mmCIF file of C-alpha atoms in Angstrom:
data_model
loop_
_atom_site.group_PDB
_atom_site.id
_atom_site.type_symbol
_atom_site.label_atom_id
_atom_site.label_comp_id
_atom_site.label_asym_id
_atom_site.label_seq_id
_atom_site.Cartn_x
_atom_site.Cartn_y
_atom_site.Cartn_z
ATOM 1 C CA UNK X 16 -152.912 -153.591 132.375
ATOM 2 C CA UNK X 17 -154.311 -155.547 129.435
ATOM 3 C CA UNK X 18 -152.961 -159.361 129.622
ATOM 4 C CA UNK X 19 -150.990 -159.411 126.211
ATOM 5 C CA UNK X 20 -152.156 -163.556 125.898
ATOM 6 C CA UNK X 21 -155.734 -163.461 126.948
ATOM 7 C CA UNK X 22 -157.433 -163.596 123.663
ATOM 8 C CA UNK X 23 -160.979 -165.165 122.377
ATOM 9 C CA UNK X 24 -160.761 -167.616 119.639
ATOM 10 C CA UNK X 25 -160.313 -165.587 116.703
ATOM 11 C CA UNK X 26 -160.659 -166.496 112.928
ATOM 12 C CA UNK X 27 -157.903 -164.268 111.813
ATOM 13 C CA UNK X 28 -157.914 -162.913 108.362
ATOM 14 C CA UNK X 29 -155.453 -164.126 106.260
ATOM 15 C CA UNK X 30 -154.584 -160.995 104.504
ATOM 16 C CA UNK X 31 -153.691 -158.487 108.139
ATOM 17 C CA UNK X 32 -150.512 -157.839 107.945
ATOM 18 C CA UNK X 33 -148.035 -159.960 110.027
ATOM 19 C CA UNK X 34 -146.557 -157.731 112.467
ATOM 20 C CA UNK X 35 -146.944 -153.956 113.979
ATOM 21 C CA UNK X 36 -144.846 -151.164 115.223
ATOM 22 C CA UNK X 37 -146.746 -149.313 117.362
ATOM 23 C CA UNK X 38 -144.801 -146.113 117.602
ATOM 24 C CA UNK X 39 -144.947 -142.471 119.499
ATOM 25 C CA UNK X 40 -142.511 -139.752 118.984
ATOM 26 C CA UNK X 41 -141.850 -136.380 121.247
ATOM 27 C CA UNK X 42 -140.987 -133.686 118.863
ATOM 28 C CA UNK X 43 -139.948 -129.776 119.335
ATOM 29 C CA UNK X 44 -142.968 -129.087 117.487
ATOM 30 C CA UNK X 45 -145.288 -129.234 115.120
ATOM 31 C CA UNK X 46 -143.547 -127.566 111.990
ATOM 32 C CA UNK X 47 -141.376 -129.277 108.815
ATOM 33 C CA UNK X 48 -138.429 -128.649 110.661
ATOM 34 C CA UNK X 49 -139.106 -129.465 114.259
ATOM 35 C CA UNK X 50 -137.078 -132.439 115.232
ATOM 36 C CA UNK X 51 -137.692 -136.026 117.140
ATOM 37 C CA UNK X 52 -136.462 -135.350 120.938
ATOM 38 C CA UNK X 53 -137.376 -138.916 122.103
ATOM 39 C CA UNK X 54 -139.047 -141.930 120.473
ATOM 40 C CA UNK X 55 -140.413 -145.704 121.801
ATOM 41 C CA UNK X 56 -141.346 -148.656 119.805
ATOM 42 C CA UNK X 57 -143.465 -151.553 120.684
ATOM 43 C CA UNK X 58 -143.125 -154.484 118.437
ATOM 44 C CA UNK X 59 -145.960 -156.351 118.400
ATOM 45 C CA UNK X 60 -146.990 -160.177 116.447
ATOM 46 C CA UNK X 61 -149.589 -160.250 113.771
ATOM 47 C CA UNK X 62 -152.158 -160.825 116.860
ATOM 48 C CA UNK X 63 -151.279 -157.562 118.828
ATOM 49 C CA UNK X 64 -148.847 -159.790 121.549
ATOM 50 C CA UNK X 65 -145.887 -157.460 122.465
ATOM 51 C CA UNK X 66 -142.765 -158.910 121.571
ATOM 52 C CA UNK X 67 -140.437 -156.421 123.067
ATOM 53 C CA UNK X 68 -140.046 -152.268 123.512
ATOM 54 C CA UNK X 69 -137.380 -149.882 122.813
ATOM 55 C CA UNK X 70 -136.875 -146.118 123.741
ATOM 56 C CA UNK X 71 -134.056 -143.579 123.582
ATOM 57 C CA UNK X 72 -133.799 -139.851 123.999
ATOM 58 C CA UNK X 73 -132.621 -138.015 120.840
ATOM 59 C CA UNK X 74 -130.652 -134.822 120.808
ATOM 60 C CA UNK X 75 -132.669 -132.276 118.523
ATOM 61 C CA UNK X 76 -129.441 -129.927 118.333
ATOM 62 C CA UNK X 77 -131.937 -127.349 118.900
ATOM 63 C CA UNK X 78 -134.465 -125.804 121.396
ATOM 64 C CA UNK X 79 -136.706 -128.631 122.752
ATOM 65 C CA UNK X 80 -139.373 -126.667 121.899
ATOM 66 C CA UNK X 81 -142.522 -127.312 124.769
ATOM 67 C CA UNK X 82 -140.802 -128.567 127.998
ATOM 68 C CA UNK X 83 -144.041 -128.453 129.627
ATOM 69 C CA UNK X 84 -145.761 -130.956 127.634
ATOM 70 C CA UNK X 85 -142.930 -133.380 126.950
ATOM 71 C CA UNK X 86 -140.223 -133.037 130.194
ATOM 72 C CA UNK X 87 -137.353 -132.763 128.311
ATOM 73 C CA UNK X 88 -134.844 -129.937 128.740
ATOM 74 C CA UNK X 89 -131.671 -129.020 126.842
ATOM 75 C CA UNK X 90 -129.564 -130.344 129.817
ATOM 76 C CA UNK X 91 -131.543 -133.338 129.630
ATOM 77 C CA UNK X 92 -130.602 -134.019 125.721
ATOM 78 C CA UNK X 93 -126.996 -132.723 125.732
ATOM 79 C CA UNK X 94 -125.739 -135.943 125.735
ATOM 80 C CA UNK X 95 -128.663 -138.196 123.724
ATOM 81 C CA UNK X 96 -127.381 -139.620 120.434
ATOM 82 C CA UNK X 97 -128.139 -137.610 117.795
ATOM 83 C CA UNK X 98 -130.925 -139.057 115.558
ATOM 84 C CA UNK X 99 -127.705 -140.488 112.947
ATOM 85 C CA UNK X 100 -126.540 -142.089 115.461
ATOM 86 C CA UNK X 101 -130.141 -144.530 116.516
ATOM 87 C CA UNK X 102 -131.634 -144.733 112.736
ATOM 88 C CA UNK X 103 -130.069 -148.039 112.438
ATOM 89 C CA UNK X 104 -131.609 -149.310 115.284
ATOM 90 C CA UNK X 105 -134.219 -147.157 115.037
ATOM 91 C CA UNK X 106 -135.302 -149.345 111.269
ATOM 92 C CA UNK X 107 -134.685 -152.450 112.597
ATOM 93 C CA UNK X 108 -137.826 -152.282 115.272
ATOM 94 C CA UNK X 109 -139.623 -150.754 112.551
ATOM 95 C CA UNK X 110 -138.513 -153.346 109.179
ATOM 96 C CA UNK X 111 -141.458 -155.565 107.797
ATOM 97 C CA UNK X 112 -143.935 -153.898 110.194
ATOM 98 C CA UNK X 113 -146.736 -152.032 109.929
ATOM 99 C CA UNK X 114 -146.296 -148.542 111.764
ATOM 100 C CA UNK X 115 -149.086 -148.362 114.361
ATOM 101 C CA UNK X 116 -149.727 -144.425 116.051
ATOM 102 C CA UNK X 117 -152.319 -142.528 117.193
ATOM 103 C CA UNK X 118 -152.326 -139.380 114.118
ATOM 104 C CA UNK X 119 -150.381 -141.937 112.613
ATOM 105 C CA UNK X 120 -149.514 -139.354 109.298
ATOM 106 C CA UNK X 121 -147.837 -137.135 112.155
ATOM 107 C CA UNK X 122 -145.424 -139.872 113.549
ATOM 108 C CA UNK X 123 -144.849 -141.069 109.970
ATOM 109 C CA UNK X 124 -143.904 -137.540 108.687
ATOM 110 C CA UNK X 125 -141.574 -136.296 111.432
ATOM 111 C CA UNK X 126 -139.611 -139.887 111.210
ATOM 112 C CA UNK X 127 -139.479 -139.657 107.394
ATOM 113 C CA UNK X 128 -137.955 -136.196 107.716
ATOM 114 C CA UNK X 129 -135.212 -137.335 110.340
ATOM 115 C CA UNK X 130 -134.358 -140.153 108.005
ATOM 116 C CA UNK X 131 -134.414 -137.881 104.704
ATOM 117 C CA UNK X 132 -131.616 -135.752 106.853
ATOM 118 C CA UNK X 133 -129.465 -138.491 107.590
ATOM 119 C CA UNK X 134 -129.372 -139.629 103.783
ATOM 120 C CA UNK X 135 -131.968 -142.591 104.654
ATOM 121 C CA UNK X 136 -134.902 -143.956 104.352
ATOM 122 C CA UNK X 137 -137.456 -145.910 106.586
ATOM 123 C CA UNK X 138 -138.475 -149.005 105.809
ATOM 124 C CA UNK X 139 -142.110 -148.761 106.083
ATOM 125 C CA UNK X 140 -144.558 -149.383 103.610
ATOM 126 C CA UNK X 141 -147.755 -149.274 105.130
ATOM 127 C CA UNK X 142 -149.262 -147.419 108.634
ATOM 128 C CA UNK X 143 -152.558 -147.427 110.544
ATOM 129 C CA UNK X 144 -153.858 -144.850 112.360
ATOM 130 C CA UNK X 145 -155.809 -146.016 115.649
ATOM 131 C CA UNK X 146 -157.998 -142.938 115.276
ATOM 132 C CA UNK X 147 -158.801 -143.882 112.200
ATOM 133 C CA UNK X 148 -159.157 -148.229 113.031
ATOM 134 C CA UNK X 149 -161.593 -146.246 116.161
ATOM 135 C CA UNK X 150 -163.481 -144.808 113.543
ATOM 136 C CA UNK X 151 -164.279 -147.649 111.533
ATOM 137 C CA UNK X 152 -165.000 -149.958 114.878
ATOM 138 C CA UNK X 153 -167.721 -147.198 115.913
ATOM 139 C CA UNK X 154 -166.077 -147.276 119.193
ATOM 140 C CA UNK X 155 -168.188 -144.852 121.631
ATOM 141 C CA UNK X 156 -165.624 -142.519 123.065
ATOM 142 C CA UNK X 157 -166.300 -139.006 123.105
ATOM 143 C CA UNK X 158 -163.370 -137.790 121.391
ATOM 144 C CA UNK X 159 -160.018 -139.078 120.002
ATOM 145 C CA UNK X 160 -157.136 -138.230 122.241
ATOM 146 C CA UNK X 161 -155.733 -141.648 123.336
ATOM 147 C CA UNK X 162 -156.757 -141.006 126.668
ATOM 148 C CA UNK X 163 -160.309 -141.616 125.536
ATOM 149 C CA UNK X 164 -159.195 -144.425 123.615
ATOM 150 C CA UNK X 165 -157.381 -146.391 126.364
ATOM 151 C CA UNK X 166 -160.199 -145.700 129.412
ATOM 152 C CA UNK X 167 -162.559 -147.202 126.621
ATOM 153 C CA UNK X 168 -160.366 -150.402 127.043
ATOM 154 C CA UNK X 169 -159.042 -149.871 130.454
ATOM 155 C CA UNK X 170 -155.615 -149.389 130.034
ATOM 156 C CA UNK X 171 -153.982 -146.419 132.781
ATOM 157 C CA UNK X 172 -151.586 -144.148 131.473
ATOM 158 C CA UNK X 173 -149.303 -143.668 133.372
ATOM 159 C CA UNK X 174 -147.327 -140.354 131.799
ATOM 160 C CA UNK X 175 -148.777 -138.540 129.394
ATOM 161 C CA UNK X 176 -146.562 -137.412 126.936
ATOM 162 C CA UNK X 177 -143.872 -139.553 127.333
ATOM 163 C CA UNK X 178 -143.006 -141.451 124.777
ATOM 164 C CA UNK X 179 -142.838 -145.022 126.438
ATOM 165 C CA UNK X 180 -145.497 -144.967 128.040
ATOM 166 C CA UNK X 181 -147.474 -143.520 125.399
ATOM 167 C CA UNK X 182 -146.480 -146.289 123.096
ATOM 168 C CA UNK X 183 -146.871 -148.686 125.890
ATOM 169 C CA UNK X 184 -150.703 -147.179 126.138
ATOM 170 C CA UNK X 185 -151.563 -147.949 122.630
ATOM 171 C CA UNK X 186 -150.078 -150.851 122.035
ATOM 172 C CA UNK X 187 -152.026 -151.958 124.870
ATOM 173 C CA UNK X 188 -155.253 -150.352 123.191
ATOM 174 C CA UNK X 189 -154.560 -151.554 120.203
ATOM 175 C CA UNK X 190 -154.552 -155.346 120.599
ATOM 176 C CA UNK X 191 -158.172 -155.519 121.460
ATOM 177 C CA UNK X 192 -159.205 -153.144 119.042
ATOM 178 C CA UNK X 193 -157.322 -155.779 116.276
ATOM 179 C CA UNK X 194 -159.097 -158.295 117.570
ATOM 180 C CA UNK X 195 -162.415 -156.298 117.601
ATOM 181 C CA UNK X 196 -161.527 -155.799 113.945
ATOM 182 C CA UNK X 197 -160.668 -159.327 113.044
ATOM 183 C CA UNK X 198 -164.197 -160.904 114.604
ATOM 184 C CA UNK X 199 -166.335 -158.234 113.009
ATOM 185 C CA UNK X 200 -164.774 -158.533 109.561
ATOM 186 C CA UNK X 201 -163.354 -155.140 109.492
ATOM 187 C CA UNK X 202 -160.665 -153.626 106.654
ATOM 188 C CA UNK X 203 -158.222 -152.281 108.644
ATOM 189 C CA UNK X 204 -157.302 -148.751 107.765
ATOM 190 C CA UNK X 205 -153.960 -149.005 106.157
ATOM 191 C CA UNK X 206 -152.356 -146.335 104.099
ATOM 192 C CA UNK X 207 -149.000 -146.159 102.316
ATOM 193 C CA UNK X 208 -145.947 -144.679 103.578
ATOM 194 C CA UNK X 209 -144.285 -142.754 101.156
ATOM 195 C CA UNK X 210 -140.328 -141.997 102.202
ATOM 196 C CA UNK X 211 -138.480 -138.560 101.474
ATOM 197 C CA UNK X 212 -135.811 -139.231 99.253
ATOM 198 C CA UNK X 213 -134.671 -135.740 99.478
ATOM 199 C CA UNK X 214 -133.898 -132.770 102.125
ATOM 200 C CA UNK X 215 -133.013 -129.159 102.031
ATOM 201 C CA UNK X 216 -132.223 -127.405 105.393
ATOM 202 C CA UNK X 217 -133.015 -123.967 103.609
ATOM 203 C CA UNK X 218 -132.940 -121.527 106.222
ATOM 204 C CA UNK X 219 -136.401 -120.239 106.518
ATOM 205 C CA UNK X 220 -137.317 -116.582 108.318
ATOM 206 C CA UNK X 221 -139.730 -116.944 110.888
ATOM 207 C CA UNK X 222 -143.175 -115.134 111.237
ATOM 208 C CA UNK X 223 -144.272 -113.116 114.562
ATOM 209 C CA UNK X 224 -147.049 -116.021 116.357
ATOM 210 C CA UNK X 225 -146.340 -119.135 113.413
ATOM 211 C CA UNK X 226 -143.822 -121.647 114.470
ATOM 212 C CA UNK X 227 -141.057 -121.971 111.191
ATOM 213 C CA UNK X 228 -142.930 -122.636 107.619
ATOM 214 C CA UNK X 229 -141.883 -125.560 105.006
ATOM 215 C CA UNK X 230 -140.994 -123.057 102.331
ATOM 216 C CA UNK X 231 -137.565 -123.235 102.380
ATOM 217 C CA UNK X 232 -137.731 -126.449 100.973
ATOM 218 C CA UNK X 233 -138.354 -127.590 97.242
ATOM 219 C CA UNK X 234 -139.983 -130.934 98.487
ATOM 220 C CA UNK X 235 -142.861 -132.147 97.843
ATOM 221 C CA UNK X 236 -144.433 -135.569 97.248
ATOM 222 C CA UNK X 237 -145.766 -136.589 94.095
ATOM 223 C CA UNK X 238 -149.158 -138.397 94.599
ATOM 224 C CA UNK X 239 -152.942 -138.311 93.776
ATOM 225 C CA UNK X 240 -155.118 -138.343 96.433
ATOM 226 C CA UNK X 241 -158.093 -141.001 96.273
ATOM 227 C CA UNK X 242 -161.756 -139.588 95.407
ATOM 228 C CA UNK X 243 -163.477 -139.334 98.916
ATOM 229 C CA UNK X 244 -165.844 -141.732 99.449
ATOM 230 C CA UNK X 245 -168.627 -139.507 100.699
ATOM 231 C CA UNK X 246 -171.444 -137.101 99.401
ATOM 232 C CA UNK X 247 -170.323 -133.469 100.168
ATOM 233 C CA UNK X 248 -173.443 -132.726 102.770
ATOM 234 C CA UNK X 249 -172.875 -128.911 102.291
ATOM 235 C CA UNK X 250 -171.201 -125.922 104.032
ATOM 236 C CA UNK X 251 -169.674 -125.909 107.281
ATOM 237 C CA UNK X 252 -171.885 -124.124 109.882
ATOM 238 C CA UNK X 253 -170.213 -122.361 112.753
ATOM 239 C CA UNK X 254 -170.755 -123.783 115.914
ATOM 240 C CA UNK X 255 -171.729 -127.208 114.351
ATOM 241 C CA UNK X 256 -168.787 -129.912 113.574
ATOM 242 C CA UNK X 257 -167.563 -130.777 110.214
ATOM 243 C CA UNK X 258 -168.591 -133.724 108.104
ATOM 244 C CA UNK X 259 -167.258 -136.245 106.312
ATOM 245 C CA UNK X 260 -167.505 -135.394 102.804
ATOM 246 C CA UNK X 261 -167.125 -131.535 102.808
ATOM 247 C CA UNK X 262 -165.144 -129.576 100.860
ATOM 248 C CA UNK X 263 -161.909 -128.062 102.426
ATOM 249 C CA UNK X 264 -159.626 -125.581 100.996
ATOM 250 C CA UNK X 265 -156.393 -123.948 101.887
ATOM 251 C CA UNK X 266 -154.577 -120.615 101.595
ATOM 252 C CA UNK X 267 -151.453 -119.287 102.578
ATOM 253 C CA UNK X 268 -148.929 -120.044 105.042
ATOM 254 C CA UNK X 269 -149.899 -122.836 107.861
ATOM 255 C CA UNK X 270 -147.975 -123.275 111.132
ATOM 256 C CA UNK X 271 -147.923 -127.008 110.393
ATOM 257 C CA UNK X 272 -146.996 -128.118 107.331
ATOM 258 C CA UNK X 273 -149.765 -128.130 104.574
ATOM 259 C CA UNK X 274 -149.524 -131.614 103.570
ATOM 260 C CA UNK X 275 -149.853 -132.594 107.087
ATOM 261 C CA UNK X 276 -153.322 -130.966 107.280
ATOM 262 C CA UNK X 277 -154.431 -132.275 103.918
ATOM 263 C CA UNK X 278 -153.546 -135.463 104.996
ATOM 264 C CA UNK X 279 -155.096 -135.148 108.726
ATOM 265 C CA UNK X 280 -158.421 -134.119 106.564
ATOM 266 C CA UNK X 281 -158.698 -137.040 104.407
ATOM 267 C CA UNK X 282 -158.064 -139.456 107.115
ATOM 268 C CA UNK X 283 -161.095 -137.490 108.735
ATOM 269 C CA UNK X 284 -163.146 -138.280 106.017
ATOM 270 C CA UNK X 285 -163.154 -134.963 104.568
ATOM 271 C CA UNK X 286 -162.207 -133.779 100.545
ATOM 272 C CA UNK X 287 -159.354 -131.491 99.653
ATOM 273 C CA UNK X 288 -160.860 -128.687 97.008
ATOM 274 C CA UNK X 289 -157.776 -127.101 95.029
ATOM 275 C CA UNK X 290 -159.351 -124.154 94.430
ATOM 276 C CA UNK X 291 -162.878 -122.373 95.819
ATOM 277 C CA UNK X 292 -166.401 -122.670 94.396
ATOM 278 C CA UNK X 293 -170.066 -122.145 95.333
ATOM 279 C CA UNK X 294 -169.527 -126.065 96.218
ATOM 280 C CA UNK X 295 -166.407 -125.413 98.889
ATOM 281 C CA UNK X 296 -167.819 -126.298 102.149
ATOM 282 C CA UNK X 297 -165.381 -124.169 104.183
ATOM 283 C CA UNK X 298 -161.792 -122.313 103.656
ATOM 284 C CA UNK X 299 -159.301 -122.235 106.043
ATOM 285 C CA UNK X 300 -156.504 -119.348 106.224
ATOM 286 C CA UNK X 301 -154.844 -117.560 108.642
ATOM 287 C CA UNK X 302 -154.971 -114.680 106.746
ATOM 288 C CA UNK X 303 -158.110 -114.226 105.628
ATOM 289 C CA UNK X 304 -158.026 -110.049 104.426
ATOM 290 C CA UNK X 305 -155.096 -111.350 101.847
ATOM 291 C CA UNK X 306 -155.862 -110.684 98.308
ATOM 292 C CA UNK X 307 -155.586 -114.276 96.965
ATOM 293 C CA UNK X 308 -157.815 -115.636 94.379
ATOM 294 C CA UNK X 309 -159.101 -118.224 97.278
ATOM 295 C CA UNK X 310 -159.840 -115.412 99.484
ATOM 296 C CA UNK X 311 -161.424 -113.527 97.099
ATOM 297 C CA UNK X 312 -163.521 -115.936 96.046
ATOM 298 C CA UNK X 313 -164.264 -117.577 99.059
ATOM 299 C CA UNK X 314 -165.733 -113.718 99.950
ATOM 300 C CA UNK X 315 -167.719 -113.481 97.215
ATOM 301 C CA UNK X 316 -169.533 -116.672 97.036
ATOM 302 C CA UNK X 317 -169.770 -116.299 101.255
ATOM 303 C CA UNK X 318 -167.898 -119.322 101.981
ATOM 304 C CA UNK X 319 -167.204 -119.901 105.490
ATOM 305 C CA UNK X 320 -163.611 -118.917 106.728
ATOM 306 C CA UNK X 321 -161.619 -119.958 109.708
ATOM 307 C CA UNK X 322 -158.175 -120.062 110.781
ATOM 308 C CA UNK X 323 -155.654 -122.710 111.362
ATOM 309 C CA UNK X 324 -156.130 -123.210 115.154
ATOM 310 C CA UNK X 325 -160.082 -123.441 114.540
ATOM 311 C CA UNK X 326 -159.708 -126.464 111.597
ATOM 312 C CA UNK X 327 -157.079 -127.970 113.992
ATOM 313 C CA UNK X 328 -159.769 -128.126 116.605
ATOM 314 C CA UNK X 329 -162.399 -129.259 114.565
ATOM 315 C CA UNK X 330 -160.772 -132.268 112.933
ATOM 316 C CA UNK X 331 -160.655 -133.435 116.485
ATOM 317 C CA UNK X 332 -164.589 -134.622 116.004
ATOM 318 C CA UNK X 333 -165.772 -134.565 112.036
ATOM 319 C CA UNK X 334 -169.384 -136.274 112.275
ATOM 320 C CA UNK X 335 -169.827 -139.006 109.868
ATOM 321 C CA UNK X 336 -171.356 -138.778 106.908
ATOM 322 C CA UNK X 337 -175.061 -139.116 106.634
ATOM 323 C CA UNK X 338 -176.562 -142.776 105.147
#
């Protein structure tokens, strides 16, 4: 284990924020209305220095969802507090702090929706994804699970998928990787939280091999999404990654929910195309012999196609863009 108060003399920026949450959640899945089954936060100072840590079980009043990744049964969470019953304590560890995850928009999203259920709000404003801070440090790993991330700085995990230690893993990742930032002069990566103010638990009728969809639901955030910063290089090629700068599109119904993807893309570095041109570097569908006017087009200008489970694995490494 990292020593929390070994640090090299730093000239910290005066404008990094003044305090992080680093934060992992277990969920029952992936979807807009999975639920939070456990959740850990590590409060950390403006340096990266734990303060203190915090975990609880939460009862999703539902099927856990994948017991073989996470541990947790439905005898297991009978008696957790429901997620009411911890979002007090829940905001306090997060108040005036940064949120600090690993896929930090996935955290953020499944928290917001708990509190949009319980007639809440959390208060956070701003969140960094390490994936992202990794990114912009040019850190050498060979992929970005946090596994990679912590053997880059020597931290063990101890389990995988559990919450605690998970948190415990990046907060203890994450302190060098602030400091690495603060020597070399680097922005750090933060984006802005935006809170559900609203929540309909529309039924919704699942689909044979797609976990529940969002459409039961009439919300959706209002926002523009910043130009990206890079040159589209061109159209995806199969068997070579993505890069930063193409054009993505979507159509149809996604597993996960579509703004979760979008946003998972532009953290990647990649540009969200609201409709299909001879410019649209690649279009992904899971039903790609519909008759929509994405499809259609995408067909007739041969733009490349994959499915959901193919973009999720390529986002995992999107090359950079070229100087």
């Amino acid at each position: 284990m990292l020593d929390d108060r070994t640090t090299a003399e730093t000239t910290w920026p005066t404008a990094y924020p003044q305090g992080y949450a680093v934060v992992d959640v277990e969920t029952t899945g992936l979807a807009r209305d999975d639920r939070i089954v456990s959740a850990a936060v590590y409060r950390l100072d403006a340096q990266g220095n734990v303060e203190d840590h915090w975990y609880t079980l939460v009862n999703p009043r539902r099927d856990p969802g994948p017991v073989w990744i996470h541990g947790l049964t439905s005898a297991m969470l009978s008696d957790a507090p429901l997620f009411e019953d911890i979002a007090a304590e829940f905001a306090d560890r997060l108040a005036d702090r940064v949120l600090v995850a690993h896929n930090a928009i996935f955290d953020w999203q499944m928290i917001a929706r708990e509190y949009a259920r319980a007639s809440a709000t959390a208060p956070v404003r701003q969140r960094l994804c390490t994936i992202a801070l990794s990114k912009e440090l040019n850190l050498p790993l060979p992929n970005h699970k946090l596994e990679s991330l912590a053997a880059h700085f020597g931290v063990v995990q101890q389990r995988a998928h559990h919450a605690l230690d998970d948190a415990r893993v990046l907060a203890e990742a994450f302190r060098p990787s602030l400091h690495a930032a603060a020597e070399g002069g680097v922005r750090l990566p933060l984006l802005e939280c935006r809170p559900l103010t609203e929540w309909s638990d529309s039924p919704v009728t699942p689909r044979v091999g797609y976990q529940a969809s969002y459409r039961g639901s009439s919300w959706r955030p209002s926002r523009k999404r910043p130009p990206c910063p890079h040159p589209n290089p061109g159209r995806f090629e199969d068997g070579k990654p993505l890069k930063q700068g193409m054009r993505i599109a979507f159509s149809g119904d996604t597993s996960v929910e579509r703004e979760l993807l979008e946003d998972r893309a532009v953290e990647a570095g990649l540009h969200i195309a609201t409709s299909v041109s001879r410019l649209t570097s690649l279009l992904v569908t899971n039903d790609p012999d519909s008759a929509t006017s994405k499809t259609v087009k995408a067909k007739s200008f041969g733009t490349p196609v994959v499915d959901e489970a193919a973009f999720t694995q390529l986002l995992r490494d999107v090359a950079p863009a070229e100087s």
